[in-house]
Coordinates of C-alpha atoms in Angstrom, one line a residue:
Chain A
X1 CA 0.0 0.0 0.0
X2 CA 3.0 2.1 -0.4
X3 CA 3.0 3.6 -4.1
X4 CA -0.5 3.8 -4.6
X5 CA -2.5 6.9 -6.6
X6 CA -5.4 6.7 -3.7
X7 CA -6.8 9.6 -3.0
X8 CA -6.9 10.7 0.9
X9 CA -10.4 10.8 1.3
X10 CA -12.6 8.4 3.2
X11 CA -14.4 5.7 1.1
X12 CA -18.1 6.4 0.9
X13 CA -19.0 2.5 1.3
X14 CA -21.2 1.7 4.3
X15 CA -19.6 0.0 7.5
X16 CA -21.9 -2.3 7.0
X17 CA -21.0 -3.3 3.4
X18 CA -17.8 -2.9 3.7
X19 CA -17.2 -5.3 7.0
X20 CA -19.6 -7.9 4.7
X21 CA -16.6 -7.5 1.8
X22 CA -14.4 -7.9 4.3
X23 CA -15.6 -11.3 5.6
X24 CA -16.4 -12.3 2.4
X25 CA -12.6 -11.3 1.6
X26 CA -11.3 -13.2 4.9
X27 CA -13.4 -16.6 4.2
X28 CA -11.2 -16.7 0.5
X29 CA -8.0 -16.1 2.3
X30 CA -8.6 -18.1 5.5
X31 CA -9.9 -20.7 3.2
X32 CA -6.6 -21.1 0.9
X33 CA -4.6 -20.8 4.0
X34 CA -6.7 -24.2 5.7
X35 CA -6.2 -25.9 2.6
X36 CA -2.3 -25.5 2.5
X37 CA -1.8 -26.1 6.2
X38 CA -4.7 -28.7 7.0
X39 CA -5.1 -32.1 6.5
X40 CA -8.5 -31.4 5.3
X41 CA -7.9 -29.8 2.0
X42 CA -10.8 -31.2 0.6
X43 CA -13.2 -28.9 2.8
X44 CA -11.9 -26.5 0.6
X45 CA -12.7 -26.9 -2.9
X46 CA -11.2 -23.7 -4.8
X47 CA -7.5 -25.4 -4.2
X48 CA -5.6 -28.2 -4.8
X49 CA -1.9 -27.2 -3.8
X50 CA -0.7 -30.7 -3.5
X51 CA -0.1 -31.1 -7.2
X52 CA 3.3 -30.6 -8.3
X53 CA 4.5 -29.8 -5.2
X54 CA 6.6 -33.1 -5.1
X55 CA 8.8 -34.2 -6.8
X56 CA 8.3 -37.3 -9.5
X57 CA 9.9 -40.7 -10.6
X58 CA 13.4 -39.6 -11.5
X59 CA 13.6 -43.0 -13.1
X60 CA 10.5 -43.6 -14.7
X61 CA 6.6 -42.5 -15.1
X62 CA 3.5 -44.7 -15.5
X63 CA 0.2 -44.0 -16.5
X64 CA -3.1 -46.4 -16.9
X65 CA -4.3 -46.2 -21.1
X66 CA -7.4 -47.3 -22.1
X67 CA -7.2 -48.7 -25.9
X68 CA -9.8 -50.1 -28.5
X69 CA -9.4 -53.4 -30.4
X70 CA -9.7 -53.7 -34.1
X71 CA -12.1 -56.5 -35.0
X72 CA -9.7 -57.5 -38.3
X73 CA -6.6 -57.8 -36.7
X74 CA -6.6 -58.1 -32.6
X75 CA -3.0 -57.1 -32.1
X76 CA -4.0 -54.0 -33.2
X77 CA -4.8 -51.5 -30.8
X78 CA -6.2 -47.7 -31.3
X79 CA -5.3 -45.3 -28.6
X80 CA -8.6 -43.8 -27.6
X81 CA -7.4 -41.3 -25.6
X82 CA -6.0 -39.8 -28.7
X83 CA -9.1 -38.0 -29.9
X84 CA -11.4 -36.1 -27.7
X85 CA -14.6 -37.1 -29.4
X86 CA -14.5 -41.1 -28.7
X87 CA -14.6 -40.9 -25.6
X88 CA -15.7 -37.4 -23.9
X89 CA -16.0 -36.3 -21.5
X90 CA -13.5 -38.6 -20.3
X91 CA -9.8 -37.9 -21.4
X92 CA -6.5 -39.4 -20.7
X93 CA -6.6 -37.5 -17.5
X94 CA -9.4 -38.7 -16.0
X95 CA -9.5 -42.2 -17.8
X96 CA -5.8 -42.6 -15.9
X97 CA -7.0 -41.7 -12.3
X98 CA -10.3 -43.7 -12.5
X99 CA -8.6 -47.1 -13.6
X100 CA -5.7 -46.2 -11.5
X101 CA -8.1 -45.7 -8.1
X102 CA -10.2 -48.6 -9.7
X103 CA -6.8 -51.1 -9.9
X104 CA -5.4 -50.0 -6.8
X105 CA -8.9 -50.9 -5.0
X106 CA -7.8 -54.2 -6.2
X107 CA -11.2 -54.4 -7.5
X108 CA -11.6 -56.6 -10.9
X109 CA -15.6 -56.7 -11.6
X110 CA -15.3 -52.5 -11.3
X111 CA -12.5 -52.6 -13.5
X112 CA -14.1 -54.9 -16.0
X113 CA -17.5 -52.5 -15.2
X114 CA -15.4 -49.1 -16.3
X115 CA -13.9 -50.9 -19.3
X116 CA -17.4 -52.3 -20.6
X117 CA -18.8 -48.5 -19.9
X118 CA -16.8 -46.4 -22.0
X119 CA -16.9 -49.5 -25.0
X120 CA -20.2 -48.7 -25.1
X121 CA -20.0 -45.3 -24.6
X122 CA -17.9 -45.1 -27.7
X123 CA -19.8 -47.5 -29.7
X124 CA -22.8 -45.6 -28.7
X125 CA -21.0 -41.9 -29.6
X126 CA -19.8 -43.8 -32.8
X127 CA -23.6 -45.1 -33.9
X128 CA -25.0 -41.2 -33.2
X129 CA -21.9 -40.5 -35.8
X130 CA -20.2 -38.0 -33.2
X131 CA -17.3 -39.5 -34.0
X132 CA -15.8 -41.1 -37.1
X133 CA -13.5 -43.8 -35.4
X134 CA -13.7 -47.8 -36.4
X135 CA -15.8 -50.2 -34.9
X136 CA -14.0 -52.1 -32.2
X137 CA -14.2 -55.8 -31.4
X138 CA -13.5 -54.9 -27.3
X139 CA -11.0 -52.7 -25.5
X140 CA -8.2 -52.8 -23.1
X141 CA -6.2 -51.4 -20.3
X142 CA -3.3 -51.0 -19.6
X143 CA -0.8 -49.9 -16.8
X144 CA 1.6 -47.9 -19.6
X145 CA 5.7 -47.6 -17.9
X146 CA 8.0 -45.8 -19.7
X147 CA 11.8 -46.1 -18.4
X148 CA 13.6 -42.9 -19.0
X149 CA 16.7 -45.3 -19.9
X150 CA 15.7 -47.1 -22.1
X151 CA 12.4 -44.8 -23.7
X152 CA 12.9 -44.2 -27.5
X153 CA 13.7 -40.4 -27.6
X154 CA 11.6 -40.3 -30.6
X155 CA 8.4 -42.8 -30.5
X156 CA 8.6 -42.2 -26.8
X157 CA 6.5 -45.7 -26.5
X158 CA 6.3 -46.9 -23.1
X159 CA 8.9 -49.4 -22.2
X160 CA 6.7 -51.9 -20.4
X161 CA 2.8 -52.6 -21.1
X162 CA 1.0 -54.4 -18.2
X163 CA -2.7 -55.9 -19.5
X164 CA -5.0 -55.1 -16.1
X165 CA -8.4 -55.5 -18.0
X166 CA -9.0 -57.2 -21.5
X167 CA -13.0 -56.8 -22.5
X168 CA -14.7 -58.1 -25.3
X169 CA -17.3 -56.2 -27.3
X170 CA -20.6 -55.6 -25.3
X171 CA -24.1 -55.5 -26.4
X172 CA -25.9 -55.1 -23.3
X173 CA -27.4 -51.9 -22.4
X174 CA -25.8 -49.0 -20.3
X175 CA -25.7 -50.1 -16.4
X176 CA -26.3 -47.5 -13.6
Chain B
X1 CA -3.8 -0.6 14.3
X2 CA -6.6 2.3 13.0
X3 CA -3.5 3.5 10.8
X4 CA -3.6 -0.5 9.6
X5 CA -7.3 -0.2 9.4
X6 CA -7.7 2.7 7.4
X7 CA -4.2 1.7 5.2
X8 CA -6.6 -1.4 4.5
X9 CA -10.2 0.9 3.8
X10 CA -8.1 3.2 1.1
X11 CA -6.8 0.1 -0.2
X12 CA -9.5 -1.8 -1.4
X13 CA -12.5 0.9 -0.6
X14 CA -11.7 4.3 -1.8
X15 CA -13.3 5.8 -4.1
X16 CA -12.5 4.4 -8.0
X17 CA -14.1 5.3 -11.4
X18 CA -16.9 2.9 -12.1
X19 CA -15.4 2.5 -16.4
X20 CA -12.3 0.7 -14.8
X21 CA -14.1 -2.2 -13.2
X22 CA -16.6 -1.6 -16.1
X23 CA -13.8 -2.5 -18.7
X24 CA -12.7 -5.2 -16.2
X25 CA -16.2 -6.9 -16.3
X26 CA -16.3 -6.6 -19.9
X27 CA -13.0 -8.1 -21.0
X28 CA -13.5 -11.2 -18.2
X29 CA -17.2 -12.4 -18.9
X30 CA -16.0 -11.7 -22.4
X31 CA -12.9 -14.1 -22.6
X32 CA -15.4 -16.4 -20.2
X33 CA -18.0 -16.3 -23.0
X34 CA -15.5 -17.3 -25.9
X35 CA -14.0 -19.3 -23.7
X36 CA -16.8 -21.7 -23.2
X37 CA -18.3 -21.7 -26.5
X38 CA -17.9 -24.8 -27.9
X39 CA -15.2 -23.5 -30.1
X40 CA -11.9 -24.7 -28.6
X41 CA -11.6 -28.6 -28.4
X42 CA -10.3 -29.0 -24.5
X43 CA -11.4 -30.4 -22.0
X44 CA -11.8 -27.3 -20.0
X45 CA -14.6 -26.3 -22.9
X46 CA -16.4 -29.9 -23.0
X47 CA -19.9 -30.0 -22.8
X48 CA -20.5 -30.8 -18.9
X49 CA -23.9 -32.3 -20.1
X50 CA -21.9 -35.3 -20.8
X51 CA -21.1 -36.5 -17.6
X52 CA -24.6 -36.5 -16.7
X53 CA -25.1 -39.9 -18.4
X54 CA -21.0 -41.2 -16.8
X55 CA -21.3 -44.1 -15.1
X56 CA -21.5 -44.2 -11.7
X57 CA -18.5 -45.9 -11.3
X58 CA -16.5 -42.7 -12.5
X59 CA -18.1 -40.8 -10.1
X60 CA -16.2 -39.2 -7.4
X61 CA -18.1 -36.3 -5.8
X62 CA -16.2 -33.6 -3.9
X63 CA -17.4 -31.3 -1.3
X64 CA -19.7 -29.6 -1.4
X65 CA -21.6 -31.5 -4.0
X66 CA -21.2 -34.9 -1.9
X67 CA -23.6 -33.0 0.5
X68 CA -26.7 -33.4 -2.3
X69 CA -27.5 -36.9 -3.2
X70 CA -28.8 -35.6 -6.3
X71 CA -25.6 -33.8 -6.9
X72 CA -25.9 -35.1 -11.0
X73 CA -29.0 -33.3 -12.3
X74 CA -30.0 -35.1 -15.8
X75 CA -28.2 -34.2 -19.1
X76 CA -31.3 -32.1 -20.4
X77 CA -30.8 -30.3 -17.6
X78 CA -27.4 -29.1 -17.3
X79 CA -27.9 -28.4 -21.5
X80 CA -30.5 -25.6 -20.3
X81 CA -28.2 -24.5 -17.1
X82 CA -25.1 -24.3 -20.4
X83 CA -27.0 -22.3 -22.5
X84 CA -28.4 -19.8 -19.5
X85 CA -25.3 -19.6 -18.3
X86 CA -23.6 -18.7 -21.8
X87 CA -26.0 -16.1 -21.8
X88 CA -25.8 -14.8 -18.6
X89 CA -22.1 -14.4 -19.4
X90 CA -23.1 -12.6 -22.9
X91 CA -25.2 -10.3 -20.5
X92 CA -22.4 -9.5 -17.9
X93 CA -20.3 -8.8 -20.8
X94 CA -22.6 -6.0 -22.5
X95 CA -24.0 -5.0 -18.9
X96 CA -27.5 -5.6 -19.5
X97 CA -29.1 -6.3 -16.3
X98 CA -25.6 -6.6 -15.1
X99 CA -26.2 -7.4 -11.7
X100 CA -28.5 -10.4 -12.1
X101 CA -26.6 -11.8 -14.9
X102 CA -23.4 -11.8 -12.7
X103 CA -25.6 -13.6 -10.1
X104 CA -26.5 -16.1 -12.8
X105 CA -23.2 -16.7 -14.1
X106 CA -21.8 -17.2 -10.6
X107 CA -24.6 -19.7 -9.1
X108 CA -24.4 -21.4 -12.4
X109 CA -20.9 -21.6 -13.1
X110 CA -20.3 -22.6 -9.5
X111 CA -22.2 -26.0 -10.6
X112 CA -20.9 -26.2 -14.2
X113 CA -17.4 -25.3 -13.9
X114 CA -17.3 -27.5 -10.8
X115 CA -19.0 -30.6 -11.9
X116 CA -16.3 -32.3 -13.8
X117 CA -14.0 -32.2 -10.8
X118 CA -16.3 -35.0 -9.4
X119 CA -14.9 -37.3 -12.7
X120 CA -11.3 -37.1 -11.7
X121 CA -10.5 -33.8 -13.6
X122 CA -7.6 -32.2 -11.8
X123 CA -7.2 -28.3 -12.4
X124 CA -6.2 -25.6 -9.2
X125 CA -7.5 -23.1 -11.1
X126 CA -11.5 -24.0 -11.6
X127 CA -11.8 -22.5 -7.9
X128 CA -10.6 -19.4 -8.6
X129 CA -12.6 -18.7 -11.4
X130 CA -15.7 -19.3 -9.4
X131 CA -14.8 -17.5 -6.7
X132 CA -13.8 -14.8 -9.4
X133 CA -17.7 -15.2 -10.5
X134 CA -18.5 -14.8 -7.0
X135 CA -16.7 -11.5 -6.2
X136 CA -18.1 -10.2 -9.6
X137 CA -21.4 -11.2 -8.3
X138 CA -21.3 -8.7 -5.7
X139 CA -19.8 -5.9 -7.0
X140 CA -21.5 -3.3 -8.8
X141 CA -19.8 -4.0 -12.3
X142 CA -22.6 -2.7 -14.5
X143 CA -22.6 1.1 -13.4
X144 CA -19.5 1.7 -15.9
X145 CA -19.1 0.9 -19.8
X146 CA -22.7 -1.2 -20.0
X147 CA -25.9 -0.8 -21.8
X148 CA -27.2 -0.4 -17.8
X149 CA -25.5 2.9 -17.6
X150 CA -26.5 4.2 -20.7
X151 CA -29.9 3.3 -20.0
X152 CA -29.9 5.1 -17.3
X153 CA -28.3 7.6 -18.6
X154 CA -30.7 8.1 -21.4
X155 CA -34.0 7.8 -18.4
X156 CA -32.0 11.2 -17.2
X157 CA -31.0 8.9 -13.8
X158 CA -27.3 8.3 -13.9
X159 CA -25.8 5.8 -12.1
X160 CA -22.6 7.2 -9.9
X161 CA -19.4 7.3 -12.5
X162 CA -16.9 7.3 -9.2
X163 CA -17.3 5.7 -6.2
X164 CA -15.2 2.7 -3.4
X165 CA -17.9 0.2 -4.8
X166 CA -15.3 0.3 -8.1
X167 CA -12.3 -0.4 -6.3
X168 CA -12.8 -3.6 -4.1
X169 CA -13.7 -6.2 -6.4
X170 CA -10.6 -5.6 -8.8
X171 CA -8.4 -5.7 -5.5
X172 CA -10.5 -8.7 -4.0
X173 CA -9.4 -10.7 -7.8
X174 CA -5.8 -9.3 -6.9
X175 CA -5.7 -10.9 -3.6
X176 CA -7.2 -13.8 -4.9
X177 CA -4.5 -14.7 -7.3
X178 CA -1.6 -13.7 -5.0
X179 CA -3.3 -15.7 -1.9
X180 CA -3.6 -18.5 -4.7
X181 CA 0.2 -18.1 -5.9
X182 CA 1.4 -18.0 -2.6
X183 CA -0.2 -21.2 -1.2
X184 CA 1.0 -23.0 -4.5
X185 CA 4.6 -21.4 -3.9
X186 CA 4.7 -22.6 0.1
X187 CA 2.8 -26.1 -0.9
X188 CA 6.6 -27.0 -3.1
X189 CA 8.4 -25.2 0.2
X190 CA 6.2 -27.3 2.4
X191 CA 6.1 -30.7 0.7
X192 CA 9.5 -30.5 -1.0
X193 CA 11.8 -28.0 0.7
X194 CA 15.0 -26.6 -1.0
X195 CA 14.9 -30.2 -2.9
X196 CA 12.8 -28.3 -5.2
X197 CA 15.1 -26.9 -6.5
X198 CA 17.2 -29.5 -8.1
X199 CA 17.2 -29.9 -11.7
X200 CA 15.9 -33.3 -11.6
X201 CA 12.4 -32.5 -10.0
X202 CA 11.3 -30.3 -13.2
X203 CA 13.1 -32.4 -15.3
X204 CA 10.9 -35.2 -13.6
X205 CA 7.7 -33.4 -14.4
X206 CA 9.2 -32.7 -18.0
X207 CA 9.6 -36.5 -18.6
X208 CA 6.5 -37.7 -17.0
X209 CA 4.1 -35.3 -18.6
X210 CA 5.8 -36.1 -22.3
X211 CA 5.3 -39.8 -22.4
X212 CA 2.2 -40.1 -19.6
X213 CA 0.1 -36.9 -20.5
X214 CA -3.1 -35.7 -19.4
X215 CA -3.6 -33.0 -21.7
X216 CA -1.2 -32.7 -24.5
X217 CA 0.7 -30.0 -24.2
X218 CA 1.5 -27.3 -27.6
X219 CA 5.4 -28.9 -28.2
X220 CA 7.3 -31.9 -27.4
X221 CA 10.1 -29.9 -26.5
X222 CA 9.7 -30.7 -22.8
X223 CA 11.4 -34.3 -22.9
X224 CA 14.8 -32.3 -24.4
X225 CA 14.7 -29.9 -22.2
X226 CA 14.8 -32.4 -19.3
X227 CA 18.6 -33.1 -20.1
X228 CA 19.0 -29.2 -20.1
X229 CA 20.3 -28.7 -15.8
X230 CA 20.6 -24.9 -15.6
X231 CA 17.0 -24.6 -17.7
X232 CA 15.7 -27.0 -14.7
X233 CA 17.1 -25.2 -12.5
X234 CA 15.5 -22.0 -13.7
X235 CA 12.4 -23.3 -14.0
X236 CA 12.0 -24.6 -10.4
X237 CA 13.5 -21.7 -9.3
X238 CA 11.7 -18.9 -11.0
X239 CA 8.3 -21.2 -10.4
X240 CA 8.9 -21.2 -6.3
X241 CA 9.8 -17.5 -6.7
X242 CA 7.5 -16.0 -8.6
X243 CA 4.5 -18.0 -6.5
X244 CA 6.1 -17.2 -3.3
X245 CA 6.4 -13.8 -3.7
X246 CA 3.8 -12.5 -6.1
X247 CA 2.0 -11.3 -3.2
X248 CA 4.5 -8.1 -3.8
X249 CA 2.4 -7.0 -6.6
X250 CA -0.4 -6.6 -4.1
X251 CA 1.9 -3.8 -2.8
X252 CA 4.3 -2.7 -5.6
X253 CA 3.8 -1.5 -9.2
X254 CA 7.2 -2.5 -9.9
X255 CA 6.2 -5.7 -8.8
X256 CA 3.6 -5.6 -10.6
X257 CA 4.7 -4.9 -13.9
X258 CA 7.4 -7.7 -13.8
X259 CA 5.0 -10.3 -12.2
X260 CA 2.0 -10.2 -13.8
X261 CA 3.4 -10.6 -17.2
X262 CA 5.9 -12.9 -16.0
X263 CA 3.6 -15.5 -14.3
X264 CA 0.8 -15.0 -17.0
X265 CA 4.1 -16.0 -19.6
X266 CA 4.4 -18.7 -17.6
X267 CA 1.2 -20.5 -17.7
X268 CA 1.5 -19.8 -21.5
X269 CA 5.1 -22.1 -21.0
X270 CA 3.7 -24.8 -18.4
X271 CA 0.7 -25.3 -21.1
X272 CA 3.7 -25.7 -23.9
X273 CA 5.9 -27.8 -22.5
X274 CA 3.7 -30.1 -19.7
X275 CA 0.2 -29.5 -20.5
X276 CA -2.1 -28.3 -18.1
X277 CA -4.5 -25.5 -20.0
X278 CA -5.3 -22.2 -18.1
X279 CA -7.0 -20.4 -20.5
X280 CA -10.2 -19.7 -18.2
X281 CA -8.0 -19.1 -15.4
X282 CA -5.9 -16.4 -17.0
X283 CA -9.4 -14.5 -17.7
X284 CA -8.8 -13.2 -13.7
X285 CA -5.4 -11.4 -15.1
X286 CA -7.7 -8.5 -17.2
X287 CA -8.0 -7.8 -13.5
X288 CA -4.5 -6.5 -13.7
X289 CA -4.8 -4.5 -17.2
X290 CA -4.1 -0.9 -16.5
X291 CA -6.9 1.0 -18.1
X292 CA -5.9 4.0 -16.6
X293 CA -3.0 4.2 -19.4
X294 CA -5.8 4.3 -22.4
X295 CA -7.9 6.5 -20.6
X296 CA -8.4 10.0 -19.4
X297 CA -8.8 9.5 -15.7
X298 CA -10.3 12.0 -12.9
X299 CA -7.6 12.9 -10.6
X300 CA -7.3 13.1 -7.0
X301 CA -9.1 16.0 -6.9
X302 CA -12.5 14.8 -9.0
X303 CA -12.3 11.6 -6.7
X304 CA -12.4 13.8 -3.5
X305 CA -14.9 15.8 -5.0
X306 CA -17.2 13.5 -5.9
X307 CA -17.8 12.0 -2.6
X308 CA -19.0 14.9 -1.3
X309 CA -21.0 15.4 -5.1
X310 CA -24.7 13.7 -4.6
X311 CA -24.7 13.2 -8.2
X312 CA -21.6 11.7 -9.2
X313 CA -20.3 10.8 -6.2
X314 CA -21.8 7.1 -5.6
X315 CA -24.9 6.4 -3.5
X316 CA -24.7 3.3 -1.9

């Protein structure tokens, strides 16, 4: 408040108003504040400091990638994270931390469940034509690893690919 | 302490033209408005109607939705909320009935900007904007630069061109984004200490989000500069700093003019090289635009004289 071009006068704002602005004021600030120095952070919605504020794998990164199987040839797999429109609103992002939670649950019918939801949510997407991609005979999971050492510089293909969930193509309807 | 208190009253209450936070309004429900058209294929623009028919299984809901069992309203739903709530931001933008369409754009945005958060999204920066909405919501935006003022400028009952109702919610989005900063800044302090600042933690971050991405981010530069120590190094460093202490600008118009370009640079780099997108975040930094510079202001003088001026001076 040093260099400021305020005039000297007295604000014409109510003290009623203005100690209502300032609560409203204190509740923001106190409310960042809790969530950086409680263990409750998620009382606080507006904040969610804890990301990036650690450091990663030095050595590698791993990250869970659903992909679709083509009904000619089984071995090959379509990415279908790759395009917005298969899929949304799920994206790689979100995809990644719901198998992820899902996996480290432990839990195989969920995980089978998640798979068999967005298969049909892209089959589905794909009859309404919102999308242009191929039929698929089923789709996949996988925990992706890439090992810094030995990661193709160029590809940048993961070094390791673990199967967690292999599901075949679904023709039931959509479960709740 | 009444020199603190009344330090803290001219601060964020003295008296301000009404065009500045006018122009403010404009540009933010503006960018807001663009922003959320279905125009720009992100996720931060996807049509939140489709998560209405998400499995439940995806479903993760975060306070406070978790309090309303009926947290997920149906997809028809949430298609009318989108489209009053693109035109409530329309609304704010122009000023016509300013007030309730800030209202609108904050209680609906609140829900629509915050339901994908209960899917797994990950952003800091959704909060912000809401609160943003919110602050906006209770300020008297619309009496400068809107079709409200001419109006009622045209009905021969002018609303008040100067007044403290101006200054505070500019300087409210001001604190918001240096309290925001600076918990970010002391969360890498707190979590990480000085090992932050080794080159291997962004070059971590530069690895992991080139091969494992969320969001793809506008290069593939990031994985080469991993191998690049003193560009690490800079980047941790000039992240903790620039968090930590971009409270100054709060204070300092030096500050200011380094910082706020600086840090809005750097979200423009953090999308390029790792990913994460803040376009509807950086709509809080017109906040920060100077208008004063493109404008011919009232001085000291006019300001003092318009509080004790019935007519121009602001009626509360």
């Amino acid at each position: 408040m040093t260099d400021e071009a305020s005039t000297d006068s007295p604000t014409d704002l109510p003290p009623g108003r203005r100690a209502f602005l300032s609560a409203v004021l204190a509740v923001v600030v106190g409310g960042h504040l809790f969530c950086l120095l409680s263990p409750w952070e998620d009382l606080w919605p507006f904040g969610r400091y804890a990301m990036y504020s650690q450091p990663r794998d030095p050595d590698q990164a791993e990250q869970y990638v659903l992909v679709g199987i083509d009904p000619e040839d089984p071995s090959r797999e379509i990415e279908l994270s790759e395009h917005w429109e298969y899929l949304r609103p799920h994206y790689r992002g979100t995809l990644h931390a719901s198998f992820r939670r899902l996996a480290l649950a432990g839990d195989a019918d969920q995980l089978r469940t998640a798979a068999e939801d967005c298969l049909l949510r892209y089959e589905q997407r794909r009859r309404q034509k919102l999308h242009a991609g191929p039929e698929l005979a089923g789709v996949r999971v996988y925990q992706y690893i890439w090992r810094y050492a030995d990661v193709d510089r160029t590809t940048r293909r993961p070094t390791e690919r673990r199967l967690v969930v292999d599901v075949a193509s679904v023709e039931t309807g959509r479960p709740q | 302490m009444k020199g603190v208190t009344t330090s803290l009253t001219r601060y964020f209450f003295s008296p301000a033209p009404a065009s500045d936070l006018g122009y403010c309004r404009i540009a933010f429900y503006l960018w807001l408005f663009l922003f959320y058209l279905p125009l720009i294929d992100t996720y931060g623009s996807q049509n939140v109607s489709d998560f209405a028919d998400v499995h439940a299984i995806f479903r993760q809901p975060i306070f406070p939705f978790n309090l309303v069992e009926a947290w997920l309203l149906p997809g028809r739903w949430i298609e009318w909320m989108v489209t009053i709530w693109r035109i409530s931001l329309l609304l704010a933008c122009i000023g016509l009935f300013t007030r309730a369409s800030m209202v609108c754009a904050f209680l609906l945005g609140g829900y629509l900007i915050g339901l994908p958060f209960n899917f797994g999204t990950m952003t800091h920066t959704g909060g912000a904007l809401v609160i943003g909405l919110g602050i906006m919501a209770l300020s008297k935006a619309g009496d400068g630069a809107s079709v409200d003022a001419w109006w009622r400028r045209r009905l021969g009952r002018p609303l008040p061109t100067i007044g403290g109702e101006y200054r505070w919610p500019i300087r409210f989005i001001w604190v918001l984004l240096a309290v925001l900063y600076f918990c970010s800044g002391m969360s890498k302090w707190l979590n990480s200490g000085t090992e932050y600042l080794s080159p291997g933690v962004m070059a971590g971050f530069l690895r992991q989000r080139s091969v494992a991405w969320y969001t793809r981010s506008f290069t593939d530069w990031g994985y080469g500069l991993a191998d690049i120590r003193w560009f690490c190094t800079a980047a941790t460093a000039w992240t903790l700093v620039g968090e930590t202490c971009f409270w100054l600008t709060l204070i300092s118009r030096r500050a200011r003019a380094v910082l706020v370009p600086a840090m809005f640079l750097t979200h423009i780099g953090v999308a390029a090289l790792l990913g994460p997108q803040f376009f509807q975040f950086l709509s809080l930094y017109v906040f920060w635009i100077p208008w004063r510079l493109s404008d011919r202001r009232p001085d000291a003088t006019t300001l003092s004289h318009s509080i004790a001026s019935p007519v121009a001076g602001h009626a509360a």
